[in-house]
Coordinates of C-alpha atoms in Angstrom, one line a residue:
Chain U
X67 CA 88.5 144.1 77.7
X68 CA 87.8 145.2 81.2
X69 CA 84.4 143.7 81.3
X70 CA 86.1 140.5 80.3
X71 CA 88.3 140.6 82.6
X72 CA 85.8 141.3 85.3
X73 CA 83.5 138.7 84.3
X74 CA 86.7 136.2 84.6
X75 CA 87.0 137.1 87.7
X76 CA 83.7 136.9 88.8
X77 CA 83.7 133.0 87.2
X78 CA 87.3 132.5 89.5
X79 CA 85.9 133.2 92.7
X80 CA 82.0 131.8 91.7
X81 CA 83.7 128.3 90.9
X82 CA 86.2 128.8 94.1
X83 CA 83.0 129.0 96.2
X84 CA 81.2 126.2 94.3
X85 CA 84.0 123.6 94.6
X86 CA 84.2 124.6 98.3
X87 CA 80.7 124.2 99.1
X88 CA 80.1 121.3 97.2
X89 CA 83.3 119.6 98.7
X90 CA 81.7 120.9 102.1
X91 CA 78.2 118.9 101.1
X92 CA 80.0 116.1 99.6
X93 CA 81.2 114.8 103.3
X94 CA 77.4 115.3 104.2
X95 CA 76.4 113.2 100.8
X96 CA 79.0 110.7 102.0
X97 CA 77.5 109.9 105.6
X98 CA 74.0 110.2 104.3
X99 CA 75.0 107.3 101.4
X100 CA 76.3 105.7 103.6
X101 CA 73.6 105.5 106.2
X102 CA 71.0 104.7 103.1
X103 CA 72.7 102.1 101.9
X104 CA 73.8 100.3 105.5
X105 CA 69.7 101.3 106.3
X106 CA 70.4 103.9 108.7
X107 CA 69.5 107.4 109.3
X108 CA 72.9 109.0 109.1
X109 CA 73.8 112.6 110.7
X110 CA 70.2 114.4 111.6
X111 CA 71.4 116.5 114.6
X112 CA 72.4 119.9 113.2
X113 CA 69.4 121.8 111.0
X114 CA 67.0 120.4 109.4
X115 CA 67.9 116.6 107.7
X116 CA 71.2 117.6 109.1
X117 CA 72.0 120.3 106.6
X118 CA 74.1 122.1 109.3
X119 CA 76.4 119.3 110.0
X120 CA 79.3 120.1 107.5
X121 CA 79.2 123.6 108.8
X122 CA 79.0 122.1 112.6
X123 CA 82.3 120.0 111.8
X124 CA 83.7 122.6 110.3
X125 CA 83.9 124.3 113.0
X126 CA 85.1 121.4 115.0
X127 CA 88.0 121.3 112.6
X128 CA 88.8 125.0 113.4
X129 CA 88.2 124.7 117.2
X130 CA 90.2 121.6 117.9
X131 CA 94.1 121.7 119.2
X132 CA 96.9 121.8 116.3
X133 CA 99.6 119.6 117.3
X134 CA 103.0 119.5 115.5
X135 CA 105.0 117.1 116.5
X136 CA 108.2 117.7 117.8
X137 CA 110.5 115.4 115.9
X138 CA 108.5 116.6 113.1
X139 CA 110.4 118.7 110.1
X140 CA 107.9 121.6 110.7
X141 CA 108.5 123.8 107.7
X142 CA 107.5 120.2 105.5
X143 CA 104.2 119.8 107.8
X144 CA 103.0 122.8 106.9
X145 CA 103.5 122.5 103.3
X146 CA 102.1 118.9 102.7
X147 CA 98.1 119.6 103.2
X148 CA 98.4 123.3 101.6
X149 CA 100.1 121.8 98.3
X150 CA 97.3 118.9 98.3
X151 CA 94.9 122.2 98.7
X152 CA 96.3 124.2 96.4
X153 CA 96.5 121.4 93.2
X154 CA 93.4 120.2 94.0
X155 CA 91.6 123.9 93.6
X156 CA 93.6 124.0 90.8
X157 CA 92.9 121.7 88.5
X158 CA 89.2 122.9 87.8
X159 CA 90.4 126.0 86.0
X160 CA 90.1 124.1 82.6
X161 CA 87.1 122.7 82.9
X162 CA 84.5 124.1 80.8
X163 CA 81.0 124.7 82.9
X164 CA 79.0 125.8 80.3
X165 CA 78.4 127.5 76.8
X166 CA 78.8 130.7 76.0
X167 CA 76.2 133.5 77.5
X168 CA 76.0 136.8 75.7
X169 CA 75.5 139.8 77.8
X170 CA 74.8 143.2 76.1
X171 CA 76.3 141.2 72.5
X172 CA 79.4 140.9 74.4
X173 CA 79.9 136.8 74.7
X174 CA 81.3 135.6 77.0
X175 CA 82.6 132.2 78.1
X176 CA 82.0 130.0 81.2
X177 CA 85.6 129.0 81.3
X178 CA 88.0 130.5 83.3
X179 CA 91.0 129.3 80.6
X180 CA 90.6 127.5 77.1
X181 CA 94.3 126.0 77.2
X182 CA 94.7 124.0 74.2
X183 CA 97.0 121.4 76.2
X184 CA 93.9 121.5 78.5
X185 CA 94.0 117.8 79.6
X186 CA 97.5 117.6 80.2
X187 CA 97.2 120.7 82.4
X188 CA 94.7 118.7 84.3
X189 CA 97.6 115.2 84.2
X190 CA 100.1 118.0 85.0
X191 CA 98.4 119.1 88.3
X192 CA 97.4 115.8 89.2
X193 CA 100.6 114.1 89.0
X194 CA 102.0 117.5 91.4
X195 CA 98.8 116.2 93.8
X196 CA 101.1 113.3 94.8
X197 CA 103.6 115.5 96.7
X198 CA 101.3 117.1 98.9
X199 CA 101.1 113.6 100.5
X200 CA 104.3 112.3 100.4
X201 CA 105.5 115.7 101.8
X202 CA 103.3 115.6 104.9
X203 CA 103.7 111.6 104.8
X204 CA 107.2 112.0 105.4
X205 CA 107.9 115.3 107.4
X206 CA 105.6 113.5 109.6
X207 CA 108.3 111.2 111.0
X208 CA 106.1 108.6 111.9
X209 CA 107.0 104.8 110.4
X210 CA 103.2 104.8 109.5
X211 CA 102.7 107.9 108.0
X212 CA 106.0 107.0 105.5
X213 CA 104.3 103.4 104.8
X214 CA 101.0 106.0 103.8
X215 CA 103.1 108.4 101.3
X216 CA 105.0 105.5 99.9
X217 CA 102.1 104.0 99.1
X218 CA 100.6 106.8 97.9
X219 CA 103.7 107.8 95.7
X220 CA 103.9 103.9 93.8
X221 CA 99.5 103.8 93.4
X222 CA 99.6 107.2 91.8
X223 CA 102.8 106.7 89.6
X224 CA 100.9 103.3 88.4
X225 CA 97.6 104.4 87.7
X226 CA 98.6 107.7 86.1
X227 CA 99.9 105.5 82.8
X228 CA 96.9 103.4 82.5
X229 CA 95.3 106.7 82.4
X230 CA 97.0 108.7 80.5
X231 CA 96.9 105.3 78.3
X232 CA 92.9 105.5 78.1
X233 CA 93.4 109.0 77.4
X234 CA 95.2 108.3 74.0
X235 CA 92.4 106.5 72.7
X236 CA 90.0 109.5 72.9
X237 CA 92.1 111.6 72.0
X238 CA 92.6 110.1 68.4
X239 CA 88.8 110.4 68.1
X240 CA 88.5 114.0 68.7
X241 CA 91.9 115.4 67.8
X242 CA 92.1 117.9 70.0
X243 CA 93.5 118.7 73.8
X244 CA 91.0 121.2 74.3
X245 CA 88.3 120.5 77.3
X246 CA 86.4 123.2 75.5
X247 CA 86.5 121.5 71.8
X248 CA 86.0 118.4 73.1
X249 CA 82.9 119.5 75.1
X250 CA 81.6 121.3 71.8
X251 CA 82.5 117.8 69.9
X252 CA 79.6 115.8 71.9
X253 CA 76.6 118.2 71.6
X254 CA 74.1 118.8 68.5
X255 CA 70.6 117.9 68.0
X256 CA 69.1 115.7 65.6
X257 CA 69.8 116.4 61.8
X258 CA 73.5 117.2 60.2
X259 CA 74.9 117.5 63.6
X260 CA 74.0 114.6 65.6
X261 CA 77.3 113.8 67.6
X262 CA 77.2 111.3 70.5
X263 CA 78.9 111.6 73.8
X264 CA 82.1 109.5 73.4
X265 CA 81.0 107.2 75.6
X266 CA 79.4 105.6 72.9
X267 CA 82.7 105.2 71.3
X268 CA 85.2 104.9 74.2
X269 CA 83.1 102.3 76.6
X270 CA 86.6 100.9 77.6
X271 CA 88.6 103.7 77.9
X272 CA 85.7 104.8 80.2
X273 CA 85.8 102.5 82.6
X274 CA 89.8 102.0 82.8
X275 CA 89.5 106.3 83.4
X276 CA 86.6 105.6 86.0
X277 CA 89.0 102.8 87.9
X278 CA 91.7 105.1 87.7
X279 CA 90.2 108.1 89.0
X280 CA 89.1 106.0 91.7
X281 CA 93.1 105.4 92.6
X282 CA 94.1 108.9 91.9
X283 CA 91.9 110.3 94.4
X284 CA 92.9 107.8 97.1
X285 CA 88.9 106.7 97.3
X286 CA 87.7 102.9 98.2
X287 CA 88.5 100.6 97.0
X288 CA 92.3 102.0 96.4
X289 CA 92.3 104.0 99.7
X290 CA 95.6 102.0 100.8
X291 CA 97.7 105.2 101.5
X292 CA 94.8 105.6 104.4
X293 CA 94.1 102.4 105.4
X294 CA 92.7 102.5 108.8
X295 CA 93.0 98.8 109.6
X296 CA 96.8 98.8 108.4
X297 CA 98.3 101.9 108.6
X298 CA 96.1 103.6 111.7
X299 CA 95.7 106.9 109.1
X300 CA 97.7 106.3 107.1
X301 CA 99.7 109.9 105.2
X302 CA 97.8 111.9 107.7
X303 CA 98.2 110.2 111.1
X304 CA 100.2 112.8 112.5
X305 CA 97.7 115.6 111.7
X306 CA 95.4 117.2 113.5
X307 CA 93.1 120.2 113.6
X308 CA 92.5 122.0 110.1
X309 CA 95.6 120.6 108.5
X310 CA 94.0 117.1 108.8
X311 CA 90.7 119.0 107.7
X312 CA 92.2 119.9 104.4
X313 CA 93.7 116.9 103.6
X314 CA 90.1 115.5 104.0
X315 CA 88.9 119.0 101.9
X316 CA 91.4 118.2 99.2
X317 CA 90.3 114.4 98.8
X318 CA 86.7 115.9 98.3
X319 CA 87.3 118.5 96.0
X320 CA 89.5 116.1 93.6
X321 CA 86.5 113.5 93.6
X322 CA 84.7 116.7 92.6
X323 CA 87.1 117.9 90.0
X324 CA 87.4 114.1 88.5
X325 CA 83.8 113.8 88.3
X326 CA 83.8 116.9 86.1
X327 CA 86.6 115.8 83.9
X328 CA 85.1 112.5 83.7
X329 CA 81.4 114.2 82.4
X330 CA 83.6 116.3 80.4
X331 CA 85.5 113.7 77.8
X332 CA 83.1 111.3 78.3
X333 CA 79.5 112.2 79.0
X334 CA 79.0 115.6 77.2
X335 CA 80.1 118.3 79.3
X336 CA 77.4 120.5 79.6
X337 CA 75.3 118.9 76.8
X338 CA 72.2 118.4 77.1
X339 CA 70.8 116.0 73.6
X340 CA 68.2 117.3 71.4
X341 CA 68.6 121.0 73.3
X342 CA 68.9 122.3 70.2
X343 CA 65.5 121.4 68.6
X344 CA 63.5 123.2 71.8
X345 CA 64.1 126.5 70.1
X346 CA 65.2 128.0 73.7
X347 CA 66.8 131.8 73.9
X348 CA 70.9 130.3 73.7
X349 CA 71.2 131.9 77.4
X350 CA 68.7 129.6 79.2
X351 CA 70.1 126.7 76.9
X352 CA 73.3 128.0 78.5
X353 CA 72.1 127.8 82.2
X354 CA 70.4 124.7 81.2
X355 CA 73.4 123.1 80.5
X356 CA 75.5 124.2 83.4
X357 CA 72.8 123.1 85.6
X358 CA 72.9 119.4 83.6
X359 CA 76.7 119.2 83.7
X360 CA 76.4 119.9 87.9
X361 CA 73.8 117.1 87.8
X362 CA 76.1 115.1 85.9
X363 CA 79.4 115.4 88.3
X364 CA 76.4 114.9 91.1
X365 CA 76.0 111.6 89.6
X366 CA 79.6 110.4 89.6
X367 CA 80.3 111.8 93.0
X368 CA 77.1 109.6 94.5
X369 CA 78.9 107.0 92.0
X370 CA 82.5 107.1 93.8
X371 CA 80.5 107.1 97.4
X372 CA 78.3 103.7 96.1
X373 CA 81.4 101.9 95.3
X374 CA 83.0 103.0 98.3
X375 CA 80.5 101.2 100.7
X376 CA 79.9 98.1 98.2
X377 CA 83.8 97.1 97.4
X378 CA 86.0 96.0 100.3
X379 CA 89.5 97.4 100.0
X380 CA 91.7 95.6 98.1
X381 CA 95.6 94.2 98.7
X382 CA 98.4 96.0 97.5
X383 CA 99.6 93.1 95.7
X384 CA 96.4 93.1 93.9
X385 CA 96.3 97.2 93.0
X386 CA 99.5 96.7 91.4
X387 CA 98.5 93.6 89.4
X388 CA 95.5 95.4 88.8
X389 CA 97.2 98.3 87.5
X390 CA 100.2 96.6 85.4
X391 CA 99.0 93.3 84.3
X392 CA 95.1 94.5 83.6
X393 CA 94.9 98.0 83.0
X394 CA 97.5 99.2 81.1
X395 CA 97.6 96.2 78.6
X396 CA 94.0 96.8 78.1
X397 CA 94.4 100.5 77.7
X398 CA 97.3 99.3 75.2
X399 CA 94.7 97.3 73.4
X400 CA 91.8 100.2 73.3
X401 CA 94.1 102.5 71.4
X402 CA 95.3 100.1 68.7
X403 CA 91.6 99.0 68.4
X404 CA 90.9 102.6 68.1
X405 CA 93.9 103.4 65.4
X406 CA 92.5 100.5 63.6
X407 CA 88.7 101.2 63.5
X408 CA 89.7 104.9 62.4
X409 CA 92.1 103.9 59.3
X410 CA 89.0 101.4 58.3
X411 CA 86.7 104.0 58.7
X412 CA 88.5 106.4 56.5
Chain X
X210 CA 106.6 142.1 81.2
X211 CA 107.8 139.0 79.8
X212 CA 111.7 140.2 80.6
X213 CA 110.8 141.0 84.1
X214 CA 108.8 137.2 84.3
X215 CA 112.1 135.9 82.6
X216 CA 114.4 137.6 85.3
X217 CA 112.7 136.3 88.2
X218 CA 112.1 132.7 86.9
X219 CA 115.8 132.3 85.9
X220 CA 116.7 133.4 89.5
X221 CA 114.7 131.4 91.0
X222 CA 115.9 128.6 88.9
X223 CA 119.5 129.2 89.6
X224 CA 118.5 129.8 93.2
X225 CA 116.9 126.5 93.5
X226 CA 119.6 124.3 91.4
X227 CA 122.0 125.7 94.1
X228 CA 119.9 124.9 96.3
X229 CA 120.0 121.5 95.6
X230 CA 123.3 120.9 95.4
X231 CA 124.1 123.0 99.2
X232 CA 121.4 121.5 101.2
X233 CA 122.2 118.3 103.6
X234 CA 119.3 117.0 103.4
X235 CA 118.3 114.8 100.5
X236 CA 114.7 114.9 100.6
X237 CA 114.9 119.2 100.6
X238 CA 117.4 118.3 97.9
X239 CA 114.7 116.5 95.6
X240 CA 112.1 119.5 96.7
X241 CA 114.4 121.8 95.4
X242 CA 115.1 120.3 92.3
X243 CA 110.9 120.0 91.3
X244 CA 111.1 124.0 91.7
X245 CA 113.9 124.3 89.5
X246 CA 112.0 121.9 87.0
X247 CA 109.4 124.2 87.6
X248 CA 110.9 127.1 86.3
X249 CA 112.1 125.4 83.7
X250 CA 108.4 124.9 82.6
X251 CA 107.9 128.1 83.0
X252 CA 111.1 129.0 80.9
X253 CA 108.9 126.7 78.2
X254 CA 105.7 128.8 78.9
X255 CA 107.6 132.2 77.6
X256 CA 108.8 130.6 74.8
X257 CA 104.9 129.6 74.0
X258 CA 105.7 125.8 73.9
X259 CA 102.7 125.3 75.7
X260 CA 102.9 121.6 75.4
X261 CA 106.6 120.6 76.2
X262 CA 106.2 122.8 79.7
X263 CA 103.0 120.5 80.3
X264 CA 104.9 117.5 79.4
X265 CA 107.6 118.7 81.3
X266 CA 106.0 118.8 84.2
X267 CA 104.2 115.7 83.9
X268 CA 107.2 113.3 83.4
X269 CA 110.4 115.0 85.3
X270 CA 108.4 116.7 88.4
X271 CA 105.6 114.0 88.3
X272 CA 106.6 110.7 87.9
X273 CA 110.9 110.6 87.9
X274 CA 111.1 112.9 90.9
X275 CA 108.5 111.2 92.8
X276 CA 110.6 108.0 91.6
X277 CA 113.5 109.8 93.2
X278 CA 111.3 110.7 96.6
X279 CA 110.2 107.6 97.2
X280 CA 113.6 105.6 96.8
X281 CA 115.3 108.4 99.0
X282 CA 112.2 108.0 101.6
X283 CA 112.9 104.4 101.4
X284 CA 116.3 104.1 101.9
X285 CA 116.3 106.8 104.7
X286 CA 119.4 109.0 103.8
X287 CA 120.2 111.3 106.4
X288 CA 123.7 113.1 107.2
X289 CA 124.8 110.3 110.2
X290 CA 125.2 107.5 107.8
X291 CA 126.4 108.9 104.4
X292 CA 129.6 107.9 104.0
X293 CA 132.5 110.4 104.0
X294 CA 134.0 111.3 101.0
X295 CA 137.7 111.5 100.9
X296 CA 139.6 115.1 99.8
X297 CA 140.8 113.1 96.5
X298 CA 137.3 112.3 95.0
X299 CA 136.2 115.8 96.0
X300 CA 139.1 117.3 94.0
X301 CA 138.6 114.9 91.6
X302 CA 134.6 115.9 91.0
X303 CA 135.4 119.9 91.1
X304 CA 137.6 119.2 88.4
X305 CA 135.2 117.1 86.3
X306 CA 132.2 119.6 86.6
X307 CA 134.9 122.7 86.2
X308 CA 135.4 121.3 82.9
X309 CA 131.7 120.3 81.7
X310 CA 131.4 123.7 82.9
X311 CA 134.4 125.1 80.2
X312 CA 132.6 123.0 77.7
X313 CA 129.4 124.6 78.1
X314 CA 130.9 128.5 78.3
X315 CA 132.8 127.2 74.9
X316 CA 129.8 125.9 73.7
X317 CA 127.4 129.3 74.4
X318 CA 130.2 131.1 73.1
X319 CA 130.3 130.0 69.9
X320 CA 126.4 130.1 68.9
X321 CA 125.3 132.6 67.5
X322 CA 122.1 134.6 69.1
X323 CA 120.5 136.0 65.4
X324 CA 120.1 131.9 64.4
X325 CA 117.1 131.8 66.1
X326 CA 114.0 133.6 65.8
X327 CA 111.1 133.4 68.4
X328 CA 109.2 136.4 66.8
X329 CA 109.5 134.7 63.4
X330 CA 105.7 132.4 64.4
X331 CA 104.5 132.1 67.8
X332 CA 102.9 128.5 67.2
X333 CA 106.1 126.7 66.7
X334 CA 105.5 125.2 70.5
X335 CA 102.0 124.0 70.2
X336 CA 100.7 120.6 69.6
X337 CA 99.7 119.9 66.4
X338 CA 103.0 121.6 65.0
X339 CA 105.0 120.0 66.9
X340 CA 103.5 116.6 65.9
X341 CA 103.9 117.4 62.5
X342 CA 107.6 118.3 63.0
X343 CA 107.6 114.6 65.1
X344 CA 106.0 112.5 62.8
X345 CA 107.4 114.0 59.3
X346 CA 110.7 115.5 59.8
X347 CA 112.2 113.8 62.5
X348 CA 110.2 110.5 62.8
X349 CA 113.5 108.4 62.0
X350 CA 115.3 109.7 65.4
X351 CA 111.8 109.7 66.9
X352 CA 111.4 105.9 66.3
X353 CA 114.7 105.4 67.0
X354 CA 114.5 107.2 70.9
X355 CA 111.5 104.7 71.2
X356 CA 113.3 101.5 70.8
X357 CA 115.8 102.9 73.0
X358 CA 113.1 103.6 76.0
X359 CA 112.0 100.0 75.0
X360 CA 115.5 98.5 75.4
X361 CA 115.9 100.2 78.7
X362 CA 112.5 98.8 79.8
X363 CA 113.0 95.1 78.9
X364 CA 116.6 95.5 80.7
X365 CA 114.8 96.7 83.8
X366 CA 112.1 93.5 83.4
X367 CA 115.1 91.1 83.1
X368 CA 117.0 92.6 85.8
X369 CA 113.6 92.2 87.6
X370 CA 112.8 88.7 86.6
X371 CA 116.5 86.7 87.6
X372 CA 116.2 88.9 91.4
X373 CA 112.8 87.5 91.9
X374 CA 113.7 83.7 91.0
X375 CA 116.6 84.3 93.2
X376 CA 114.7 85.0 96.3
X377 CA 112.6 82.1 95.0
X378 CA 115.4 79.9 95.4
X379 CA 116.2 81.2 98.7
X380 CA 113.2 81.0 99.9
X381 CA 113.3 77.1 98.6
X382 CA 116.1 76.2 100.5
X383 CA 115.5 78.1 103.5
X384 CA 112.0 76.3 104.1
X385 CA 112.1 73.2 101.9
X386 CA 109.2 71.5 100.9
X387 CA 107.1 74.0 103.4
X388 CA 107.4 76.8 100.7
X389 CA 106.4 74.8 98.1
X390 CA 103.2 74.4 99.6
X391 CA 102.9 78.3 101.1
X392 CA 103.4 78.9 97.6
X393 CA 100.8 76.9 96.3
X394 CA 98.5 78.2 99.1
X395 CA 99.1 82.1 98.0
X396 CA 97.9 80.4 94.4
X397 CA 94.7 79.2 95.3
X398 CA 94.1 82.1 97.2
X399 CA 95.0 84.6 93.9
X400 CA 92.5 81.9 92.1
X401 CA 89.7 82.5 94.7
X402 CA 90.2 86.3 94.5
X403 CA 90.5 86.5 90.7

């Protein structure tokens, strides 16, 4: 019991550290995407290729002059960036990031908890995400910073149905809540067990998850909680200093934790096809995997930063028809096509 | 364990539901009343209904109190313009709650404690279960909730629908023939954007 227990906690702070650091490199991917694609170099300064520069603006972060201001509702201010913090590390707990590895004959998993409502937890943490900006948007007291975490508040309220909507549809398929059965659904090799990743069945539901996740996590093109052009900062104009830093942090580490659910239901988890047939000792099949499923979430995080620097923003007017008229009909559609397919199947 | 976790989440929901009700300010109001939600989830948890707390959570602190936020944000309560009760409605609303209060005391009294069984089967609160329960026992009432969440919706649409071609109409007369063209600009410009 105690080694299980030990072994948890060693997989707590291991993916702690992990979605830190690669929330830390994601702001470094994000300049350097950004330079490649508009054919500049992008941050070289600090280190070599500019490796050092999330630690070098880090420490800016740290450094720089906290200012709360004074018609602010302090105790609010405080609490809007560390309950966007705190739900954004949270949501990963479900996730499964890997097989099972057996040390000693003990086995053991590479989940920190196998919920069986494990995708509502993540919906359930998601939809608490929203009050960490509406919180500092508001205790702000600034008419910009309201217009921010009122936007933020109707975008996530919206795109959370067509979601939960595209959700449905997969869920029929597999029958289960479970991150971890789901996962275990998609792999096999070739012979009696050949599953493929649901993709291959949920195409749709993919892409109205993919637009959503996009709007959930505030990213271009649905940044309009942050928009720059309209709103000066938008939620977080007021903030300075580290608060602003994890406000930044948080948007990062939900891209991250997206990207995972998103190779999760739809691309496998930590499948890797035909692993199987190699004949590999099941612990490097293991590592294998958890290596594949980081290269997967790599994929859709350098997805979310392409899109970002292809789409211009889009209208308000147009995210909600977007959201109501498109999205959720569509999702609507995708699960009584789904129903329909199954009972014909049968 | 699970007494001690049940003490300290029923505190701090009766804490927080006072809470709500003695603060001045709206907004802490609404914050207060997610934590008490919150607890009531948790309430859920002990009981191992894994997935009503989740739901729980999901649709009353997730999407009606972030309704309730954002209208209160909008509308910008605070305690210089809310308008002043006077002594008669207050008497009147202690005596209303004082007896939904009797009601409820009657109401506990009565039931008895040994009709219900938790120990009995610890799955009773999770998923599948409770979808059986849904869709086979109960799927009459189920069905029947539906079309009232359906009924509430299309009322909300109409409602909707007869305030925007009001402000149409404004609009119309304000401006004349000027917003009849505006509006016909705004149309080829959703056409162009499509």
């Amino acid at each position: 019991m105690s080694e299980v227990l030990t072994f948890k906690l060693i997989l707590v702070f291991s993916i702690f550290g992990v979605t830190l650091l690669i929330a830390m490199y994601s702001t470094y991917l994000e300049r350097k995407v950004a330079a490649f694609i508009q054919d500049r170099v992008g941050p070289d300064r600090a280190g070599p290729f500019g490796l050092l520069q999330p630690l070098a603006d880090g420490v800016k972060m740290f450094m720089k002059e906290e200012i709360i201001p004074n018609v602010s509702n302090k105790f609010l201010f405080i609490v809007g960036p560390c309950v966007a913090m705190l739900t954004a590390i949270m949501a990963g707990v479900v996730i499964p990031w890997g097989g099972t590895l057996t040390i000693n004959g003990t086995q053991y998993n590479l989940q920190i908890a196998d919920l069986n409502i494990g995708i509502l937890y993540i919906f359930g943490v998601v939809s608490i995400g929203v009050y960490g900006i509406m919180i500092g948007g508001w205790a702000s007291n600034n008419k910009f910073s309201l217009l921010g975490a009122i936007r933020a508040s109707a975008q996530m309220i919206s795109y959370e149905l067509a979601m939960g909507l595209s959700i449905i549809a997969l869920i029929m398929i597999t029958g289960t809540l479970s991150l971890q059965e789901i996962a275990a659904q998609q792999g096999g090799g070739v012979g009696s067990d050949w599953n493929m990743w649901n993709i291959v069945y949920q195409p749709i539901g993919f892409m109205i998850f993919i637009i959503c996740a996009f709007a959930e996590c505030n990213r271009m093109p649905f940044d309009l909680p942050e928009t720059e052009t309209e709103l000066v900062g938008g939620y977080h104009t007021e903030y300075s200093s580290m608060k602003l830093g994890f406000y930044l942090f948080a948007e990062y580490i939900n891209m991250f934790t997206s990207s995972a659910v998103m190779a999760t239901l739809y691309f496998g988890g930590y499948n890797i096809p035909f692993i199987n047939d190699l004949g590999l000792d099941p612990n490097v099949a293991t590592i294998l995997g958890t290596v594949f499923f980081f290269m997967k979430i790599g994929f859709f995080i350098f997805f979310f930063m392409w899109i970002r620097w292809t789409l211009p923003r889009f209208r308000y007017d147009q995210l909600m028809n977007l959201g109501w008229k498109i999205l959720i009909p569509l999702a609507i559609a995708n699960v009584a096509v789904t129903g329909l397919v199954m009972i014909l199947m049968d | 364990m699970t007494l001690y976790a049940f003490y300290f989440i029923s505190f701090l929901a009766v804490l927080s539901a006072l809470m709500v009700v003695f603060s001045r300010n709206p907004i802490h109001s609404v914050l207060y009343l997610v934590i008490t939600f919150f607890c009531v989830a948790c309430h859920y948890l002990l009981l191992n209904a894994q997935f009503l707390a989740a739901v729980h959570v999901i649709v009353y602190a997730g999407a009606i109190m972030v309704l309730f936020l954002y209208v209160i944000m909008l509308l910008n309560l605070n305690k210089d313009d809310e308008s002043q009760k006077s002594n008669l409605w207050k008497a009147g609303a202690v005596i209303t709650s004082g007896l939904l209060l009797v009601v409820f005391v009657g109401a506990l009294r009565g039931a008895e404690a040994e009709s219900v069984s938790f120990a009995s089967s610890n799955n009773t609160g999770l998923v599948k279960n409770l979808g059986r329960l849904l869709f086979n026992e109960f799927l009459l009432p189920f069905e029947i909730v539906s079309i009232l969440l359906l009924a509430a919706m299309v009322g909300a649409v109409m409602l909707g629908k007869t305030h925007m071609k009001r402000a149409k109409e404004i609009a119309h007369e304000k401006n004349g023939r000027g917003s009849v063209a505006s509006a016909r600009g705004i149309g080829n410009i959703k056409e162009l954007t499509k």
